[in-house]
Amino acid sequence: MDVVWEWFQWLNSEHGIKLTIFYDEWDRNRFFGGIWTTIHLSLVCMALSIVIGMGGAWLQMSKFIWIRRIVQGYIQFFRNTPPLVQLYFFYFAVDSALASVTGIEGGVFSSYGWAVISLSFFAGAFNVEIFRAGIESVPKSMVEAADSLGFTSFQVFCYVTMPLAYRVCLPALNNNLINLIKTTTVAYAIAVPETLYISNQIWSDEYNVPEMMNVVWGVYIILVGILVTIMHRWEKSIRVPGFGN
Amino acid sequence: MSTKTDWSADQPIVSIKDVYKSFGELEVLKGINIDVMKGEVICIIGPSGSGKSTLIRCINALNDINSGSIKVKGMEVNDSELDKLELRKEVGMVFQQYNLFPHKTALENIMMAPLKVLNQPIKEVEEKARQLIERVNLVGKESSYPGELSGGQQQRVAIARSLAMNPEVMLFDEVTAALDPETVNEVLLAIKDLAQKGMTCILVTHEMGFAREIADHIYFTDRGVIVEHGPPATFFTEAKDPRTQEFLSQIL
Ligand SMILES: Nc1ncnc2c1ncn2[C@@H]1O[C@H](COP(=O)(O)OP(=O)(O)O)[C@@H](O)[C@H]1O
Ligand SMILES: [Mg+2]
């Protein structure tokens, strides 16, 4: 590794391209720490947003109109407001409201915790719509066929509706999860030490804005690229001839 | 349970008595009476919108009825305490649009219900499924997905899928209506084979030649009532009601 680090040092001294994150141990540690924060923030939010999406899609099939209205209200609220405003709302308004109710001092959740909650609800709102559209795309006649073979409604859901719905959903879910990775950068605003926040600290200390900007592009292109590859593999592996394409 | 009376083979296996059914304001069935004995093949014909699909769907409780009674092997279908699984074990249904599960191969489509609904052991189920594939003449297509099969092939898989549950009665709702003309015959052959082996069949069909050939009894429905019925030998030649005559003259 030392050869690589030395090469970046040489790049700086010879050409003035200052990538301290590769040869300065302090910068390097905090920078890769930032990427790691972006990755696990993304993964946790993806998982939670999928759970929220499934729960919401399930609630939208409820026979109680007010349950469907609450879910619809949630979706509209989170789809039609900026994610940054949502994050501030949780971090400042909800946090202090919760603090005064519970009497906990110094914030109920950390900034990371609020970023997880806010972004999960943000992406979850889209997932509810995606999953619902998937479930609705399964023809009623298919459900009847399963019915008349003696399947219970739960079995119909598990063996017919779900497997067909998620094949229909996957491309839209894919887009939404990519969008979620990109949106994690708003956590910058409440000082979650993710990639953009750390990069900003580094370029303030080292005066290397152009270099770090390019590095930040690269990081997000690689992260999104990895997700896209995984999702495409998955889409391909569950593709069946003559259905959904 | 009071819903199940004993049934013996000298009684109709399907007994439809004075059945009324409405969708909201629309009266679709207005006093239907049909008895089907075990092993009988009956065909229901009539203009579109006359309630044929609704009637056949009521027999396996996909639609409920407003009044009257439908009994399958002594089970009252129109009863809130009916065990639907018991009914559906006895009654298989094949639809116009095949409705195969597109994410399962032909063999898996056939195996699914016995595996999941009846919890039968997989080896037994697979063996049975392969026999059924052979029976509907689809050897070699076991691992094809529905999307890779022609309409006629899909419909034969659908028939095999219903047979896998070992039903006593099979319902067919215009199962050849969506098919290309050249594949209609292979499906009719599969049904004919079933009928000849003693399966009780209730068919809604527009294939008059086929009905004449295999039916024991033909029912002509119009606007929710049975206008006329009789064995094919007399039905086609001696229709008395002008509505029947008009329908037959259009379709023959
Ligand atoms: N689920 C339903 N809701 C409302 N009306 C229906 C429904 N199913 C069928 N109908 C109506 O009932 C009538 C009979 O339909 P159907 O039984 O499908 O006739 P057929 O199979 O003889 O063509 C038609 O007028 C149809 O529009
Ligand atoms: Mg019909």
XYZ file of C-alpha atoms and ligand atoms in Angstrom:
525
model
C 0.000 0.000 0.000
C 2.805 2.368 0.832
C 3.700 2.605 -2.847
C 0.214 3.874 -3.581
C 0.244 6.415 -0.779
C 3.667 7.646 -1.919
C 2.424 7.990 -5.462
C -0.352 10.353 -4.313
C 2.219 12.341 -2.332
C 4.298 12.638 -5.477
C 1.159 13.688 -7.417
C 0.757 16.547 -4.972
C 4.363 17.713 -4.963
C 4.872 17.387 -8.732
C 1.440 18.390 -10.069
C -0.292 20.116 -7.178
C -3.162 17.604 -7.132
C -3.815 17.429 -3.429
C -5.514 14.171 -2.441
C -4.678 14.162 1.256
C -7.234 11.422 1.852
C -4.762 8.957 0.362
C -1.560 9.841 2.200
C -2.612 11.727 5.309
C -3.669 9.134 7.843
C -6.041 11.450 9.728
C -7.826 12.534 6.531
C -7.893 9.024 5.227
C -9.521 7.622 8.366
C -12.194 10.235 8.584
C -12.907 10.066 4.858
C -13.418 6.290 4.757
C -15.376 6.634 7.978
C -17.634 9.021 6.048
C -18.137 6.547 3.219
C -18.917 3.841 5.736
C -21.515 6.113 7.364
C -23.117 6.709 3.957
C -23.208 2.972 3.309
C -24.802 1.910 6.544
C -27.149 4.875 6.633
C -28.286 3.814 3.138
C -28.631 0.129 4.028
C -30.571 0.764 7.234
C -32.908 3.223 5.475
C -33.432 0.832 2.556
C -34.414 -1.991 4.885
C -36.727 0.189 6.978
C -38.288 1.862 3.934
C -39.113 -1.562 2.477
C -40.723 -2.615 5.754
C -42.689 0.658 5.838
C -43.657 0.162 2.204
C -44.983 -3.344 2.801
C -46.818 -2.350 5.960
C -48.337 0.660 4.224
C -49.367 -1.332 1.149
C -50.986 -3.870 3.446
C -52.819 -1.150 5.393
C -54.045 0.343 2.129
C -55.949 -2.870 1.481
C -57.768 -2.352 4.787
C -61.521 -2.212 4.652
C -61.528 0.762 7.036
C -61.550 3.946 5.030
C -59.866 6.065 7.710
C -56.884 3.714 7.840
C -56.502 4.066 4.078
C -56.851 7.843 4.420
C -54.128 8.051 7.069
C -51.765 6.060 4.859
C -52.689 8.220 1.873
C -52.061 11.359 3.945
C -48.651 10.051 4.987
C -47.738 9.319 1.369
C -48.858 12.719 0.112
C -47.040 14.519 2.909
C -43.710 12.817 2.331
C -43.891 12.826 -1.432
C -44.800 16.453 -1.786
C -42.353 18.090 0.620
C -38.574 18.425 0.319
C -36.561 15.760 2.170
C -34.348 18.422 3.702
C -37.355 20.141 5.256
C -38.565 16.778 6.556
C -35.192 16.154 8.132
C -35.154 19.555 9.859
C -38.692 18.967 11.002
C -37.719 15.693 12.712
C -34.391 16.893 14.030
C -35.518 20.220 15.430
C -39.298 20.164 15.895
C -40.086 16.537 16.670
C -36.965 16.034 18.718
C -37.593 18.961 21.024
C -41.284 18.134 21.285
C -40.395 14.566 22.270
C -37.731 15.820 24.660
C -40.182 18.053 26.516
C -42.752 15.255 26.676
C -40.327 12.604 27.900
C -38.016 14.871 29.873
C -34.920 13.489 28.174
C -32.224 16.105 27.878
C -29.879 16.635 24.983
C -32.107 15.152 22.284
C -34.053 11.914 22.109
C -32.159 10.528 19.139
C -28.760 11.387 17.712
C -28.554 13.202 14.390
C -27.808 9.824 12.813
C -30.947 8.398 14.419
C -33.116 11.211 13.089
C -31.592 10.865 9.641
C -32.536 7.162 9.652
C -36.103 7.915 10.738
C -36.631 10.817 8.369
C -35.118 9.172 5.278
C -36.868 5.854 5.931
C -40.245 7.544 6.051
C -39.341 9.563 2.970
C -38.384 6.538 0.864
C -41.066 4.412 2.549
C -43.799 6.711 1.224
C -42.720 5.968 -2.325
C -42.403 2.264 -1.556
C -46.009 2.078 -0.347
C -47.171 3.322 -3.730
C -44.772 1.035 -5.584
C -45.859 -2.080 -3.689
C -49.519 -1.189 -3.940
C -49.254 -0.771 -7.698
C -47.526 -4.159 -7.846
C -50.260 -5.881 -5.869
C -52.934 -4.241 -7.986
C -51.224 -5.389 -11.170
C -51.956 -9.018 -10.308
C -55.133 -9.878 -12.212
C -58.140 -10.748 -10.094
C -58.718 -13.780 -12.292
C -55.362 -15.211 -11.172
C -56.466 -14.906 -7.564
C -59.759 -16.612 -8.438
C -57.927 -19.478 -10.094
C -55.922 -20.015 -6.918
C -59.109 -19.645 -4.883
C -60.869 -22.333 -6.821
C -57.913 -24.675 -6.278
C -58.570 -24.383 -2.558
C -55.882 -21.908 -1.505
C -56.669 -19.806 1.580
C -56.415 -16.058 1.100
C -53.115 -16.043 2.973
C -51.763 -18.774 0.691
C -52.963 -16.854 -2.338
C -51.063 -13.823 -1.079
C -47.861 -15.770 -0.385
C -47.765 -18.026 -3.444
C -49.438 -15.937 -6.130
C -49.922 -12.245 -5.366
C -46.543 -11.541 -3.745
C -44.323 -13.413 -6.218
C -46.030 -11.714 -9.150
C -46.245 -8.287 -7.510
C -42.576 -8.056 -6.626
C -41.525 -8.884 -10.153
C -43.609 -5.959 -11.326
C -42.313 -3.703 -8.534
C -38.618 -4.321 -8.866
C -37.696 -1.701 -11.492
C -39.539 1.057 -9.625
C -38.134 -0.087 -6.294
C -34.703 -0.040 -7.861
C -35.147 3.621 -8.844
C -36.406 4.578 -5.448
C -33.495 2.936 -3.637
C -31.008 4.680 -5.922
C -32.753 7.913 -5.106
C -32.483 7.082 -1.414
C -28.699 6.666 -1.610
C -28.440 10.070 -3.250
C -30.779 11.646 -0.730
C -28.663 10.503 2.240
C -26.507 13.550 1.495
C -29.156 15.762 3.121
C -28.003 14.303 6.450
C -25.089 16.695 5.967
C -27.429 19.452 7.180
C -27.724 17.977 10.667
C -24.035 17.084 10.911
C -24.255 13.335 10.316
C -20.638 12.506 9.434
C -21.416 11.022 6.017
C -19.380 11.352 2.827
C -20.367 14.879 1.850
C -20.085 16.269 5.375
C -16.632 14.786 5.908
C -15.472 15.898 2.461
C -16.547 19.409 3.278
C -14.477 19.294 6.481
C -11.497 18.013 4.565
C -11.607 20.633 1.867
C -12.008 23.354 4.504
C -8.871 22.112 6.256
C -6.805 21.314 3.184
C -8.022 23.869 0.613
C -8.529 21.153 -2.003
C -12.136 21.760 -3.111
C -11.761 20.688 -6.778
C -9.993 17.440 -5.891
C -12.506 16.531 -3.190
C -15.471 17.430 -5.399
C -14.246 14.913 -7.956
C -13.728 12.322 -5.252
C -17.304 12.846 -4.015
C -18.689 12.336 -7.535
C -16.670 9.167 -7.805
C -17.873 7.791 -4.486
C -21.552 8.212 -5.349
C -21.148 6.871 -8.859
C -19.490 3.747 -7.453
C -22.042 3.269 -4.656
C -25.015 3.678 -6.976
C -23.272 1.500 -9.562
C -22.936 -1.327 -7.050
C -26.625 -1.118 -6.154
C -27.682 -1.024 -9.799
C -25.578 -4.084 -10.568
C -27.020 -6.040 -7.670
C -30.590 -5.070 -8.508
C -30.181 -5.907 -12.183
C -28.783 -9.323 -11.326
C -31.741 -9.878 -9.062
C -34.235 -8.709 -11.682
C -32.654 -11.027 -14.174
C -32.637 -14.014 -11.873
C -36.377 -13.838 -11.222
C -37.416 -13.040 -14.753
C -39.821 -15.564 -16.257
C -40.547 -15.879 -19.957
C -43.658 -14.091 -21.102
C -44.333 -12.230 -17.893
C -43.813 -8.554 -17.166
C -41.476 -7.821 -20.066
C -72.671 -29.567 10.620
C -76.154 -29.260 9.247
C -74.833 -28.193 5.870
C -73.723 -31.626 4.796
C -76.302 -34.275 4.124
C -75.372 -37.748 3.043
C -74.978 -38.195 -0.612
C -75.313 -41.413 -2.548
C -74.699 -42.049 -6.206
C -78.388 -42.344 -7.040
C -78.805 -38.668 -6.172
C -77.624 -35.772 -8.325
C -73.990 -34.907 -7.587
C -74.774 -31.291 -8.405
C -78.256 -30.081 -7.629
C -79.263 -26.518 -8.463
C -82.689 -25.497 -7.181
C -84.511 -22.257 -7.860
C -81.346 -20.147 -7.817
C -81.616 -16.365 -7.946
C -78.644 -14.044 -8.214
C -78.388 -10.278 -8.662
C -75.516 -7.873 -8.953
C -77.027 -4.817 -7.298
C -80.124 -3.984 -9.337
C -79.231 -6.357 -12.133
C -80.982 -9.726 -11.884
C -78.698 -12.208 -13.583
C -80.154 -15.569 -12.563
C -83.903 -15.895 -12.173
C -84.838 -19.306 -10.867
C -82.411 -21.827 -12.296
C -82.967 -25.565 -11.816
C -80.442 -28.139 -12.973
C -79.633 -31.610 -11.700
C -76.474 -33.382 -12.742
C -75.872 -37.040 -12.017
C -72.412 -38.452 -11.412
C -70.623 -39.062 -14.687
C -72.988 -36.888 -16.670
C -71.819 -34.231 -19.086
C -74.021 -31.198 -19.440
C -73.561 -28.206 -21.691
C -74.951 -24.763 -21.030
C -75.380 -22.598 -24.091
C -76.934 -19.218 -24.668
C -76.257 -15.677 -25.799
C -73.537 -13.669 -24.124
C -74.670 -11.902 -20.965
C -77.346 -14.484 -20.213
C -75.690 -15.480 -16.924
C -73.840 -18.657 -17.901
C -70.552 -17.686 -16.259
C -72.327 -16.429 -13.178
C -74.172 -19.720 -12.817
C -71.085 -21.860 -13.197
C -69.134 -19.639 -10.792
C -71.879 -20.031 -8.193
C -71.345 -23.791 -8.219
C -67.891 -23.441 -6.675
C -68.751 -20.396 -4.585
C -66.745 -17.836 -6.567
C -70.076 -15.978 -6.603
C -72.640 -16.247 -3.837
C -76.360 -16.550 -4.566
C -79.306 -14.554 -3.256
C -81.734 -17.399 -2.824
C -82.288 -21.006 -3.742
C -79.927 -23.869 -3.142
C -76.892 -25.397 -4.781
C -75.720 -28.735 -3.485
C -72.523 -30.442 -4.496
C -72.290 -33.993 -3.191
C -74.716 -33.083 -0.469
C -72.828 -29.910 0.563
C -74.921 -26.774 0.570
C -72.792 -24.235 -1.279
C -74.888 -21.265 -0.232
C -74.129 -21.594 3.464
C -71.924 -19.312 5.495
C -70.631 -22.317 7.439
C -69.526 -24.115 4.310
C -65.944 -25.331 4.427
C -64.771 -23.899 1.111
C -61.804 -26.219 0.989
C -64.090 -29.259 1.117
C -66.105 -27.833 -1.775
C -63.072 -26.992 -3.847
C -61.598 -30.425 -3.418
C -64.704 -31.743 -5.176
C -65.038 -29.106 -7.873
C -62.346 -28.172 -10.399
C -62.700 -25.140 -12.611
C -61.115 -24.142 -15.898
C -61.400 -20.563 -17.118
C -61.578 -18.884 -20.480
C -58.264 -17.086 -19.869
C -56.420 -20.191 -18.522
C -55.130 -18.189 -15.516
C -51.984 -20.253 -15.081
C -49.455 -18.943 -12.572
C -46.956 -17.257 -14.902
C -43.994 -17.614 -12.522
C -44.337 -21.396 -12.309
C -43.512 -24.003 -14.932
C -46.214 -26.247 -16.344
C -45.272 -29.028 -13.944
C -45.108 -26.656 -10.961
C -48.499 -25.208 -11.846
C -49.956 -28.690 -11.618
C -48.098 -29.554 -8.416
C -48.802 -26.409 -6.470
C -52.274 -27.083 -5.083
C -51.683 -30.703 -4.001
C -48.460 -29.586 -2.315
C -49.671 -26.442 -0.585
C -53.362 -27.111 -0.103
C -53.411 -30.848 0.509
C -49.865 -31.091 1.925
C -49.196 -34.250 -0.006
C -45.599 -35.528 -0.181
C -43.638 -34.059 -3.056
C -42.618 -37.362 -4.654
C -46.184 -38.534 -4.922
C -47.342 -35.159 -6.216
C -44.677 -35.023 -8.876
C -45.410 -38.519 -10.087
C -49.094 -37.669 -10.353
C -48.317 -34.409 -12.133
C -46.213 -36.208 -14.725
C -49.050 -38.621 -15.369
C -51.394 -35.688 -15.860
C -48.956 -34.040 -18.265
C -49.019 -37.254 -20.248
C -52.779 -37.422 -20.073
C -53.196 -33.957 -21.599
C -50.543 -34.797 -24.150
C -47.862 -32.316 -23.087
C -44.851 -34.540 -22.492
C -41.733 -32.445 -23.068
C -43.366 -29.224 -21.874
C -42.959 -29.926 -18.135
C -40.476 -27.163 -17.525
C -41.907 -24.576 -19.912
C -43.387 -21.439 -18.418
C -46.934 -20.474 -19.411
C -45.506 -17.602 -21.440
C -43.697 -20.124 -23.620
C -46.796 -22.196 -24.374
C -49.544 -21.680 -26.933
C -53.068 -20.937 -25.747
C -54.155 -24.496 -26.342
C -51.180 -25.874 -24.434
C -51.787 -23.486 -21.545
C -55.409 -24.500 -21.387
C -54.446 -28.162 -21.224
C -52.041 -27.397 -18.365
C -54.937 -25.619 -16.670
C -57.091 -28.713 -17.054
C -54.318 -30.892 -15.622
C -53.868 -28.421 -12.758
C -57.518 -28.815 -11.800
C -57.384 -32.580 -12.151
C -54.443 -32.736 -9.751
C -56.879 -32.043 -6.922
C -58.877 -35.144 -7.865
C -62.196 -33.361 -8.220
C -65.508 -35.165 -8.707
C -66.914 -32.425 -10.902
C -65.231 -30.240 -13.495
C -66.518 -26.836 -14.555
C -65.464 -25.385 -17.910
C -66.352 -21.787 -18.738
C -65.912 -21.168 -22.459
C -62.468 -22.690 -22.281
C -61.901 -22.563 -26.031
C -63.291 -19.076 -26.640
C -59.898 -17.356 -26.349
C -57.994 -19.879 -28.451
C -56.714 -19.774 -31.991
C -58.941 -21.977 -34.157
C -56.165 -24.482 -34.817
C -55.647 -25.172 -31.105
C -59.315 -25.493 -30.154
C -59.413 -29.140 -31.086
C -56.594 -30.310 -28.858
C -58.381 -28.826 -25.843
C -61.720 -30.318 -26.844
C -59.997 -33.702 -27.197
C -58.646 -33.440 -23.666
C -62.132 -32.655 -22.345
C -63.689 -35.424 -24.363
C -61.199 -37.885 -22.947
C -62.184 -36.794 -19.433
C -65.873 -37.089 -20.179
C -65.469 -40.560 -21.658
C -63.599 -41.702 -18.555
C -66.610 -40.811 -16.448
C -65.807 -37.345 -15.117
C -68.855 -35.257 -14.303
C -68.554 -32.156 -16.481
C -70.487 -28.919 -16.635
C -69.481 -26.921 -19.686
C -70.375 -23.513 -20.942
C -69.540 -23.575 -24.605
C -70.201 -22.142 -28.008
C -68.895 -25.240 -29.764
C -72.220 -26.708 -30.849
C -70.744 -29.662 -32.698
C -68.779 -30.589 -29.610
C -71.785 -30.151 -27.344
C -73.867 -32.382 -29.566
C -71.136 -35.015 -29.533
C -70.350 -35.256 -25.821
C -73.268 -33.820 -23.877
C -75.839 -35.977 -22.153
C -78.016 -32.940 -21.744
C -78.064 -29.420 -23.122
C -79.464 -26.347 -21.409
C -80.243 -23.172 -23.291
C -80.268 -20.018 -21.122
C -81.394 -16.545 -21.982
C -81.589 -13.543 -19.665
C -81.205 -15.579 -16.528
C -83.697 -18.353 -17.183
C -83.438 -21.792 -18.729
C -85.570 -21.485 -21.826
C -85.277 -25.020 -23.032
C -83.320 -28.178 -22.364
C -83.031 -31.712 -23.571
C -80.680 -34.419 -24.806
C -78.700 -33.370 -27.886
C -80.511 -35.792 -30.165
C -83.732 -33.852 -29.781
C -82.509 -30.462 -28.600
C -80.972 -29.352 -31.881
C -83.692 -30.639 -34.144
C -86.823 -30.087 -32.111
C -86.234 -26.761 -30.376
C -89.646 -25.253 -29.726
C -88.970 -21.849 -28.223
C -88.395 -19.091 -30.807
C -85.453 -17.746 -28.751
C -83.723 -21.115 -28.945
C -84.449 -21.409 -32.642
C -83.065 -17.956 -33.294
C -79.921 -18.621 -31.252
C -79.299 -21.929 -32.993
C -79.877 -20.459 -36.411
C -77.272 -17.797 -35.725
C -74.649 -20.098 -34.376
C -74.994 -23.237 -36.490
N -69.083 -9.201 -10.789
C -70.098 -8.635 -11.475
N -70.608 -7.450 -11.087
C -71.632 -6.888 -11.769
N -72.202 -7.407 -12.853
C -71.754 -8.593 -13.297
C -70.663 -9.263 -12.633
N -70.422 -10.420 -13.291
C -71.302 -10.461 -14.322
N -72.101 -9.377 -14.320
C -73.193 -9.113 -15.260
O -74.071 -10.213 -15.228
C -74.559 -10.493 -16.517
C -74.300 -11.940 -16.871
O -72.924 -12.110 -17.024
P -72.238 -13.523 -17.302
O -72.673 -14.483 -16.257
O -70.789 -13.285 -17.434
O -72.883 -13.910 -18.695
P -72.381 -14.921 -19.799
O -71.282 -15.739 -19.216
O -73.599 -15.712 -20.138
O -71.936 -14.119 -20.954
C -73.915 -9.512 -17.465
O -74.819 -8.464 -17.712
C -72.723 -9.018 -16.684
O -72.433 -7.692 -17.041
Mg -69.264 -15.950 -19.750
